[in-house]
Each structure stands twice: as structure tokens, then as C-alpha cells.
Tab-separated table of C-alpha atoms (C1' of nucleotides) and ligand atoms in Angstrom:
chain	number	residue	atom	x	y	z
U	1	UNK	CA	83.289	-126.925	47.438
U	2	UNK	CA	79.738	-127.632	48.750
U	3	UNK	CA	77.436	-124.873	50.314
U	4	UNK	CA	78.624	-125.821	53.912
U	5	UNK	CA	81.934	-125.038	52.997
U	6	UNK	CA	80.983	-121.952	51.280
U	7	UNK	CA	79.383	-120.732	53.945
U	8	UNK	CA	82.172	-121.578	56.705
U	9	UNK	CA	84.792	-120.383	54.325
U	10	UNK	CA	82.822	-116.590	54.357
U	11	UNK	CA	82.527	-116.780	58.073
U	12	UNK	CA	79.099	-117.485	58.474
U	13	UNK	CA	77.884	-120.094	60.921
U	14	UNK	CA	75.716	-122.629	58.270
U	15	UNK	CA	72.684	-122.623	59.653
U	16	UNK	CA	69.422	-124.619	58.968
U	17	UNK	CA	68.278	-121.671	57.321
U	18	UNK	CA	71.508	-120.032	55.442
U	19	UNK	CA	71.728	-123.917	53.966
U	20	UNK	CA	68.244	-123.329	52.270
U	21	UNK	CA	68.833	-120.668	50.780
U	22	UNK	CA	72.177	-121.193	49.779
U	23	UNK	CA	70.734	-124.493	48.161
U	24	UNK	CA	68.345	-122.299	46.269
U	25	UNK	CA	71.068	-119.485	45.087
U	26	UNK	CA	74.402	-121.031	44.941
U	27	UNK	CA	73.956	-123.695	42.586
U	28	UNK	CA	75.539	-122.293	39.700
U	29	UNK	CA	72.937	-120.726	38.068
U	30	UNK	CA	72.327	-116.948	37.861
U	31	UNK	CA	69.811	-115.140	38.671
U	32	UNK	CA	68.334	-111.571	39.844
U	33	UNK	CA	65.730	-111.704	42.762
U	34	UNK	CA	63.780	-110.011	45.735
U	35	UNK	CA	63.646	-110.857	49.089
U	36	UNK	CA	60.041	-111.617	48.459
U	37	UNK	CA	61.024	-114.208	44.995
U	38	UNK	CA	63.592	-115.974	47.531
U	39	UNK	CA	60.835	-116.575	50.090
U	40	UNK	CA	58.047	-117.803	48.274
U	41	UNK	CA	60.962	-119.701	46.383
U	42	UNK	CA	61.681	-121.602	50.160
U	43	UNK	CA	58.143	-121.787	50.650
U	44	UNK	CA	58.062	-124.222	47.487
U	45	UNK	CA	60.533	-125.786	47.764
U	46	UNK	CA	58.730	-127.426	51.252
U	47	UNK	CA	60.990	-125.220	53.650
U	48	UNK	CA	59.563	-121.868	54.944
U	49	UNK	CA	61.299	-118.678	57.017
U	50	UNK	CA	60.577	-115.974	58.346
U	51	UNK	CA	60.793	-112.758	56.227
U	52	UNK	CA	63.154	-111.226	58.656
U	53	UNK	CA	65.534	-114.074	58.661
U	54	UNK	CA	65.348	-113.824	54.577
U	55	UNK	CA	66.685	-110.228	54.786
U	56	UNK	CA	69.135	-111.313	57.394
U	57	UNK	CA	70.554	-113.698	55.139
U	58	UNK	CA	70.763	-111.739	51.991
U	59	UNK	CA	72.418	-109.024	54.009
U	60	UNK	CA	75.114	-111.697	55.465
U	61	UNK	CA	75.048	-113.201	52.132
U	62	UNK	CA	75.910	-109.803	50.276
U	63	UNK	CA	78.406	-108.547	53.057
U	64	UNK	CA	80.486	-111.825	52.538
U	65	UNK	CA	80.339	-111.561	48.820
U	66	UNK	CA	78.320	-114.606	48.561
U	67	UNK	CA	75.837	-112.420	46.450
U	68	UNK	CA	75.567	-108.393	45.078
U	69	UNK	CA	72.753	-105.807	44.995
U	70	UNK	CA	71.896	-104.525	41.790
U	71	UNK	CA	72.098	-100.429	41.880
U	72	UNK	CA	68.002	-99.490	40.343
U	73	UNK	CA	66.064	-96.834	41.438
U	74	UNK	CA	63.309	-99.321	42.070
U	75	UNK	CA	61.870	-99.230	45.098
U	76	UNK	CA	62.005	-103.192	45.922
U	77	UNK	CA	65.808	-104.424	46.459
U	78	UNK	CA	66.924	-106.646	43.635
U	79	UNK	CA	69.976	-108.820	44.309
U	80	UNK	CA	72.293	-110.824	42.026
U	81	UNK	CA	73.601	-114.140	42.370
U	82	UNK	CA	76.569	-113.643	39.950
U	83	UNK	CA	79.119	-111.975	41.806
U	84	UNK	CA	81.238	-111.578	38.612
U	85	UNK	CA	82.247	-108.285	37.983
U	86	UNK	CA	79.168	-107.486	35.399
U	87	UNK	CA	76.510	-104.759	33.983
U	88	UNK	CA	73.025	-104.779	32.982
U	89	UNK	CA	70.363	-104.011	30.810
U	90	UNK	CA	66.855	-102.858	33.023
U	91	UNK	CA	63.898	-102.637	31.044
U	92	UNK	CA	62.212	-100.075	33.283
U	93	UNK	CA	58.801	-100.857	32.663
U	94	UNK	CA	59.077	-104.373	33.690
U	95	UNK	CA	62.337	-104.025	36.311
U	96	UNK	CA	63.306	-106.992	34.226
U	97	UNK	CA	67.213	-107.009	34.402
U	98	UNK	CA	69.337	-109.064	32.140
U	99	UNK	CA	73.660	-109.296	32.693
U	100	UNK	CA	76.249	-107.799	30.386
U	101	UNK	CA	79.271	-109.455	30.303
U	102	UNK	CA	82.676	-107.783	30.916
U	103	UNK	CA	83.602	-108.285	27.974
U	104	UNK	CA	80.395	-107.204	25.916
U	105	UNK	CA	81.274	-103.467	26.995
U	106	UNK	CA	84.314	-101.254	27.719
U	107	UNK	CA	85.378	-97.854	28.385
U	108	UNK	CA	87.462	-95.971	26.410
U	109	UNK	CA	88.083	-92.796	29.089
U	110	UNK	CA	87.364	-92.494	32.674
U	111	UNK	CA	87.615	-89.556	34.707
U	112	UNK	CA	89.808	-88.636	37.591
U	113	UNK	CA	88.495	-89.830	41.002
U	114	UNK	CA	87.966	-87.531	42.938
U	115	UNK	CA	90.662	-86.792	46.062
U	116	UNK	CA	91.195	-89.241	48.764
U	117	UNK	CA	88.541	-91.417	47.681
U	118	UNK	CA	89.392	-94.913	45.542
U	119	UNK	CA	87.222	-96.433	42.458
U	120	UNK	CA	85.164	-98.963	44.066
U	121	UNK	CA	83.107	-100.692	41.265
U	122	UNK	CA	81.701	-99.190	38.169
U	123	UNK	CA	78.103	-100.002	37.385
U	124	UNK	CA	76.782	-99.399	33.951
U	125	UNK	CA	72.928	-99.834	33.684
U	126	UNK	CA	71.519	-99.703	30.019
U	127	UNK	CA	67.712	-98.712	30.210
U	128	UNK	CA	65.546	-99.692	27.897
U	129	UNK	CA	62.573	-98.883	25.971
U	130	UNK	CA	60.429	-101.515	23.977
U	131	UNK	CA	61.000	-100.460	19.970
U	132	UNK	CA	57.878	-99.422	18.626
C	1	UNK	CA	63.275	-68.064	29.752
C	2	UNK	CA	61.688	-67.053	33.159
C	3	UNK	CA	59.952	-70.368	35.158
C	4	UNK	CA	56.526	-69.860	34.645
C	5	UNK	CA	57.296	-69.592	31.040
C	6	UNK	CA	59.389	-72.883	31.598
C	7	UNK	CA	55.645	-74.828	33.027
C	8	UNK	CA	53.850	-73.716	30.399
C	9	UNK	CA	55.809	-74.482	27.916
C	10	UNK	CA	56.239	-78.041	29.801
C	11	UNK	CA	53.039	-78.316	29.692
C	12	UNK	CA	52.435	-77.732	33.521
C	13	UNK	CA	49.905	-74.947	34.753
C	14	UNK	CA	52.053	-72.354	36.817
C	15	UNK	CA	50.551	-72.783	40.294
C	16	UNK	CA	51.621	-70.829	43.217
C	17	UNK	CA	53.585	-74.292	44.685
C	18	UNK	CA	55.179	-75.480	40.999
C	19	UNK	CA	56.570	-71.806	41.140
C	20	UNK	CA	58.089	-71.702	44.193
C	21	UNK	CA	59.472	-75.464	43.625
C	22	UNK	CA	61.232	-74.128	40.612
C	23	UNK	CA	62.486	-70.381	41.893
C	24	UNK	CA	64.578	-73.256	44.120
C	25	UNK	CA	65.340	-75.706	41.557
C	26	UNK	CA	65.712	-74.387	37.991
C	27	UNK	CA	67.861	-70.895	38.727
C	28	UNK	CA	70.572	-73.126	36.351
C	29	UNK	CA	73.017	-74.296	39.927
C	30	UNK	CA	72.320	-77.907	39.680
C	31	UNK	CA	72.159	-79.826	42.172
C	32	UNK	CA	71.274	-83.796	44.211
C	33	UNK	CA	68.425	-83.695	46.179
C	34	UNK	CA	65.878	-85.928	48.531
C	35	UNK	CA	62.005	-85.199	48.498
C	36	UNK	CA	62.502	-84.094	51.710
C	37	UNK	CA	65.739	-82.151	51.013
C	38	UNK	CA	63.552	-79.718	48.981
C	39	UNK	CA	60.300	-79.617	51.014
C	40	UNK	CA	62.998	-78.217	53.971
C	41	UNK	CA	64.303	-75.738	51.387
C	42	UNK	CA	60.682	-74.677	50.836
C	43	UNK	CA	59.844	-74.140	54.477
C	44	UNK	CA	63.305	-72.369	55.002
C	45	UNK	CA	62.642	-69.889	51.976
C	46	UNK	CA	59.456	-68.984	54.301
C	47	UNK	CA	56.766	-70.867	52.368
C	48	UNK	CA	55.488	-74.798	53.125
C	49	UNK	CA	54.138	-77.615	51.385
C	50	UNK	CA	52.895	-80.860	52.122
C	51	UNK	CA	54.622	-83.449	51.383
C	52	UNK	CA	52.097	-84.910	48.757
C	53	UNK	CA	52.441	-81.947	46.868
C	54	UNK	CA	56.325	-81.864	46.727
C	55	UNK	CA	56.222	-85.554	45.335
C	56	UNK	CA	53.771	-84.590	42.892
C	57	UNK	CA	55.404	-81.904	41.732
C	58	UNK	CA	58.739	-84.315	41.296
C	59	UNK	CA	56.977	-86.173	39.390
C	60	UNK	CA	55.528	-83.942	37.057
C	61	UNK	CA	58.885	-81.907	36.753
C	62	UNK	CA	60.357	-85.511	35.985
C	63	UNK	CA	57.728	-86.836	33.735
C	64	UNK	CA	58.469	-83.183	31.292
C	65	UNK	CA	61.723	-83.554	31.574
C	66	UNK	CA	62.751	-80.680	33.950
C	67	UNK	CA	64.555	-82.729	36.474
C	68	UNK	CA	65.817	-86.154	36.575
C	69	UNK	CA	65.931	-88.922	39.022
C	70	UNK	CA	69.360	-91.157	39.601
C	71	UNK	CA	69.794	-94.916	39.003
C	72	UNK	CA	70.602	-96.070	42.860
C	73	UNK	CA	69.548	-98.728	45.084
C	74	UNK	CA	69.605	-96.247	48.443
C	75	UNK	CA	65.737	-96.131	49.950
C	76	UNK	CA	65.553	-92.332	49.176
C	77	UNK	CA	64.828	-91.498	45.543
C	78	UNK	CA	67.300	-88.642	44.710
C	79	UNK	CA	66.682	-86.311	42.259
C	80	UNK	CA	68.492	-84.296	39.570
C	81	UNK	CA	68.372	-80.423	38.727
C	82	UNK	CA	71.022	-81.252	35.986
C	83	UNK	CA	69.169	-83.058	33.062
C	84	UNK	CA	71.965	-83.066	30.618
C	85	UNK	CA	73.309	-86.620	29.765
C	86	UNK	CA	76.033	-87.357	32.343
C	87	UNK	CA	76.825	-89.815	34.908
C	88	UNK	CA	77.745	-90.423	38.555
C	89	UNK	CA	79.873	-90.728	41.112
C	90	UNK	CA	78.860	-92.289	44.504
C	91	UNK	CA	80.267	-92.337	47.621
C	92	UNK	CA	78.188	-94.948	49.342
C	93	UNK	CA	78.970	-94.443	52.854
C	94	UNK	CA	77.143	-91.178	52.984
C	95	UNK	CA	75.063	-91.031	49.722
C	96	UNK	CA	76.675	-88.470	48.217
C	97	UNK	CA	76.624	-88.088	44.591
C	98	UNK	CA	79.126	-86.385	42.172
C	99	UNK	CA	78.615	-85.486	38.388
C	100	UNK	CA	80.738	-86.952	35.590
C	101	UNK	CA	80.235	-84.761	32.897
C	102	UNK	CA	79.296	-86.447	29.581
C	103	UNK	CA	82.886	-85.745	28.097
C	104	UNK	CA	84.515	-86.624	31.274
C	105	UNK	CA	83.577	-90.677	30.543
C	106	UNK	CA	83.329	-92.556	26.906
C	107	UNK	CA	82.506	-96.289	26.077
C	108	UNK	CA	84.702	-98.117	23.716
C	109	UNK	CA	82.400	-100.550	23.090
C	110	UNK	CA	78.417	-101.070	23.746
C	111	UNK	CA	76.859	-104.893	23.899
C	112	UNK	CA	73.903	-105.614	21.435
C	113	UNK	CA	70.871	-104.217	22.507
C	114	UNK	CA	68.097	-106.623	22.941
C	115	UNK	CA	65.543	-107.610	20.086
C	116	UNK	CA	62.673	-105.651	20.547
C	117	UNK	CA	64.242	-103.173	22.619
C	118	UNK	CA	66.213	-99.782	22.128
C	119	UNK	CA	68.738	-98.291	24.568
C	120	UNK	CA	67.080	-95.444	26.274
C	121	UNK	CA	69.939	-93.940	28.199
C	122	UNK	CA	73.282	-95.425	29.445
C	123	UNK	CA	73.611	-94.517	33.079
C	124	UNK	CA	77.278	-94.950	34.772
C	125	UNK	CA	77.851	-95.171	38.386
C	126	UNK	CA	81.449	-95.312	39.313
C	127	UNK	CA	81.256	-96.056	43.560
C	128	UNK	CA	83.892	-94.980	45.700
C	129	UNK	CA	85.505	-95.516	49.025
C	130	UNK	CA	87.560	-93.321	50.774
C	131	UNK	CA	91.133	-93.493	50.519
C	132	UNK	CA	93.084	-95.377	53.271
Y	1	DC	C1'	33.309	-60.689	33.051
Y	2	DA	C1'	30.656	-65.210	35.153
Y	3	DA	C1'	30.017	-69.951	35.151
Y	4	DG	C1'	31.717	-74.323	34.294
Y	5	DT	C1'	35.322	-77.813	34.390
Y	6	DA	C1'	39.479	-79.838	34.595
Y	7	DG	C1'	43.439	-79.964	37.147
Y	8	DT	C1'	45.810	-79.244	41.793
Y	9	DT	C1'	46.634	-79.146	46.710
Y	10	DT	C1'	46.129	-81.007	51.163
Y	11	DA	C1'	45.873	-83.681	55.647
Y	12	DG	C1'	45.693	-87.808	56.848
Y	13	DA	C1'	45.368	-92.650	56.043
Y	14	DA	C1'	47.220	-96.407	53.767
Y	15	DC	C1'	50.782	-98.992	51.700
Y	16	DG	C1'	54.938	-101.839	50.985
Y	17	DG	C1'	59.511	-102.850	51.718
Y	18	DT	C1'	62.719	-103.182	55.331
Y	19	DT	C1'	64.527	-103.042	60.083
Y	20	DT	C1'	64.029	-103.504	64.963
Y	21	DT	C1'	62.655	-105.773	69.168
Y	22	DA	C1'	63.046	-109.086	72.487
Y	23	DA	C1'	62.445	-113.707	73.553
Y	24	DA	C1'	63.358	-118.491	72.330
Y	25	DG	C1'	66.480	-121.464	69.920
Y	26	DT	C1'	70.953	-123.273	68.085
Y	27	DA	C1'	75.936	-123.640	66.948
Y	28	DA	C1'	80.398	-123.320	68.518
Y	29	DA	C1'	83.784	-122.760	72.294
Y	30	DA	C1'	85.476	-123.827	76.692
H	1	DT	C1'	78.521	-130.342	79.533
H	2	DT	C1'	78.206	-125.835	80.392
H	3	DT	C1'	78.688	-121.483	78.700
H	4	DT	C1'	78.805	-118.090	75.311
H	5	DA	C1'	77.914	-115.871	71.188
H	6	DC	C1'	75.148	-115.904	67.417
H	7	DT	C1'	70.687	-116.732	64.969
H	8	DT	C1'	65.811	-117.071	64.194
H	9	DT	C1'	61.233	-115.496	64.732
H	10	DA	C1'	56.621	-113.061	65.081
H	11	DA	C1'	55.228	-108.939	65.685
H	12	DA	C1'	55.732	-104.165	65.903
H	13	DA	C1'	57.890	-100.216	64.267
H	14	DC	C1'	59.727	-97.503	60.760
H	15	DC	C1'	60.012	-94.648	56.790
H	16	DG	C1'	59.607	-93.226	52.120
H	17	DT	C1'	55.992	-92.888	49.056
H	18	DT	C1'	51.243	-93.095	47.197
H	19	DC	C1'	46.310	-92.810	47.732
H	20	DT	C1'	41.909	-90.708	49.138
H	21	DA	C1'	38.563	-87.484	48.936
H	22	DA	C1'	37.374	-82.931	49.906
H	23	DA	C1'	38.606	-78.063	49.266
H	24	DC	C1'	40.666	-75.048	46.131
H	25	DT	C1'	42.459	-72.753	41.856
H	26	DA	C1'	43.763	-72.090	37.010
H	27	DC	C1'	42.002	-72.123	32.750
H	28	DT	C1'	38.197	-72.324	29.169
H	29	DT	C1'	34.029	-71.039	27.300
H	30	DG	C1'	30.177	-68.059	26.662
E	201	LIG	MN1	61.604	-95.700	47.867
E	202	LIG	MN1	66.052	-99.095	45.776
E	203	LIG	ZN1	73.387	-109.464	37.033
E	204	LIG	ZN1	73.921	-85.420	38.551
DNA sequence: CAAGTAGTTTAGAACGGTTTTAAAGTAAAA
DNA sequence: TTTTACTTTAAAACCGTTCTAAACTACTTG
């Protein structure tokens, strides 16, 4: 399926600019980025947009499933290109994040969700701290 | 323990504002809470702050260890009265956060740490969406 | 205790990421 | 083609947080 495709198939209209950056983050390589990375990434690659159309995008892009937002404290938004359901390591002094696979973790127990509410995604984020 | 005895011994001098910050925060009912959350608390109790202050005082409670801040991509940085290892639930909707106590949640199996790196703290976020 | 000094508080400005505004442009529907 | 709904944009606004620099206060030293 190319990008067009992808795009029309999540019900969004594919735009000159939702093309870009769906050329730059759906081409099968993952990856965890700002707004900011993304736009200086379209800058150069020869293409350029406006910062508020970037954020527009991402937010279209995440709503549709097309991408995720990592869950950090940091103050800068980091999104995710693999949608997979995943986990990750954040080296906090750095923000660096790097994916856990499914299958490199599990959980033995989980507790009782609370009353008329539903599990909705479990996100395990493994600081850490450079050894010595 | 009483709280100035709690500063000093974190290393903090006892000023008139770190007291009244923790009469509010450290009379052991824990509790999620915004910058501005507490600052309201402060003026309510019949006292004020600026604003500067109150995040400098996070900070330093934070940096000692006396409160914690939670892993989540919402603008606000909430903050933590309970410091003992335990984990989250959020409903994302409103914001709201719910403890998992530590014994409430257990991993099975952990992935291999980095080279270079050690875990510094496992932090799990189960989201949730209301029921139907 | 007094004097010195290191740390703290504050109002206000600045900052940085994100969202809003409103007008011009474009894609899809009729 | 005409109309309609949606999208893009520059610029301004917004909002949480940090910085600045001057006044203040807790602690140390004599
Ligand atoms: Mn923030
Ligand atoms: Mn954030
Ligand atoms: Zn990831
Ligand atoms: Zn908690």
C-alpha cells in the first residue's frame, strides 16, 4: 500500500503536505521525533511547512493511528513512528528513547481496573542512569 | 519526624515558604498535584507565594527526594506526595491519576538493560477509558 | 551577640513548545 | 464547473516554566 493509500484509507484527505511527511515517517523505518526534528527534516529534504501545519499533521497522524506519542515527562512532545504495541527505555539525561519489544518484557500480575473504566494501553518506561 | 526536621535533614534550610509547602504536602495523605494545584492550596490555607517560589521549592523537594514527579506526556508536570515505588493509572480524558501499589503489579520478565546503562526505576502507566 | 555570606524569595520578563486566528488556498462533492 | 468542506499559513496568542536581578533571610563565624 503506498502513502496515498495510507492516508485515504485513515480518512485523511492526502495533501501536498501530509504526502511529505508521510514520505519522511512511513517508510518502514522507526523512529522517535519532535515536531521540531520532522520540520527541519522537510526543510532538508528541499520541501518546507509551516510549523503549525507540522503539528496539524502529527495530531491527524496520531488520531488515525498513523503514528503514537510517547508518555515522558519531558517538556517537548516526542512521537513514535512504530505503532506496534511497544515500551521503552528513556535515558533521562539525554531524552534519548530506545523501543522494547513485546516480547522482551511481560507482566506477571496486574491489578484490577478500576470501576467502569477499561485498560487502554499499558506503557512501561525503563529510566536510565549511565553506570559509573 | 516533624517537617522542619524533615528539611534539614534533606538538606534544605527550613524557610518560612518550604514550611508551609510541606505542613500541605508531607502530613503522610498522599496525593497528585499541579504547580498550580498547590500554590491555590497555599493561598486558600491564608498564606501566598509566587509562583517562582512554588516551582523552586518542587524542585528542591524533588531533587531530595521528598516528592516525586510522574512519567506523562500532559503539558502540566504533576507531582507526587507518595515517593514509595509504585505505578499509575491514567485516565486520559481528564488527567487523573490513580496509584498502583508496588504489590498490586509484578513483571515476569525485564529486557536487557543497555551497555553502559543501569535501570533507574521502572515506571508503569496502565491508561484507561471509561467503560461503554 | 554582630557582621559577613551564602542561600532564598519575588515580581516581572523571558522563554519555548503548542494552539489559535483568520484569511487564502486546495481537494472533493455536487 | 460550481460549491462546499477541509487544509495551510504567518502571525499572534497562550500557557507552563525558567530566568533575572534586587531585596531579604537563615546560617556561620568571630
Ligand atoms: Mn511543561
Ligand atoms: Mn510532555
Ligand atoms: Zn518507540
Ligand atoms: Zn502516585
Amino acid at each position: 500500500m503506498n502513502n496515498k493509500e495510507k492516508l485515504r484509507n485513515a480518512g485523511l484527505r492526502p495533501t501536498k503536505q501530509r504526502m511529505i511527511v508521510a514520505d519522511i515517517l512511513l517508510n518502514g523505518f522507526n523512529r522517535h521525533f519532535t515536531a521540531e526534528n520532522l520540520q527541519d527534516e522537510i526543510n532538508s529534504s528541499g520541501n518546507s511547512m509551516s510549523i503549525a501545519t507540522v503539528y496539524n499533521c502529527l495530531k491527524k497522524f496520531k488520531n488515525c493511528g498513523l503514528i503514537k506519542q510517547v508518555e515522558t515527562s519531558k517538556d517537548t512532545a516526542i512521537f513514535d513512528t512504530n505503532t506496534d504495541y511497544h515500551h521503552h527505555f528513556l535515558n533521562e539525561e539525554t531524552g534519548e528513547l530506545i523501543d522494547i519489544e513485546n516480547e522482551e518484557i511481560s507482566l506477571r500480575k496486574l491489578p484490577e481496573i478500576p470501576q467502569g473504566y477499561i485498560n487502554n494501553g499499558i506503557e512501561v518506561i525503563i529510566k536510565l542512569k549511565r553506570h559509573n
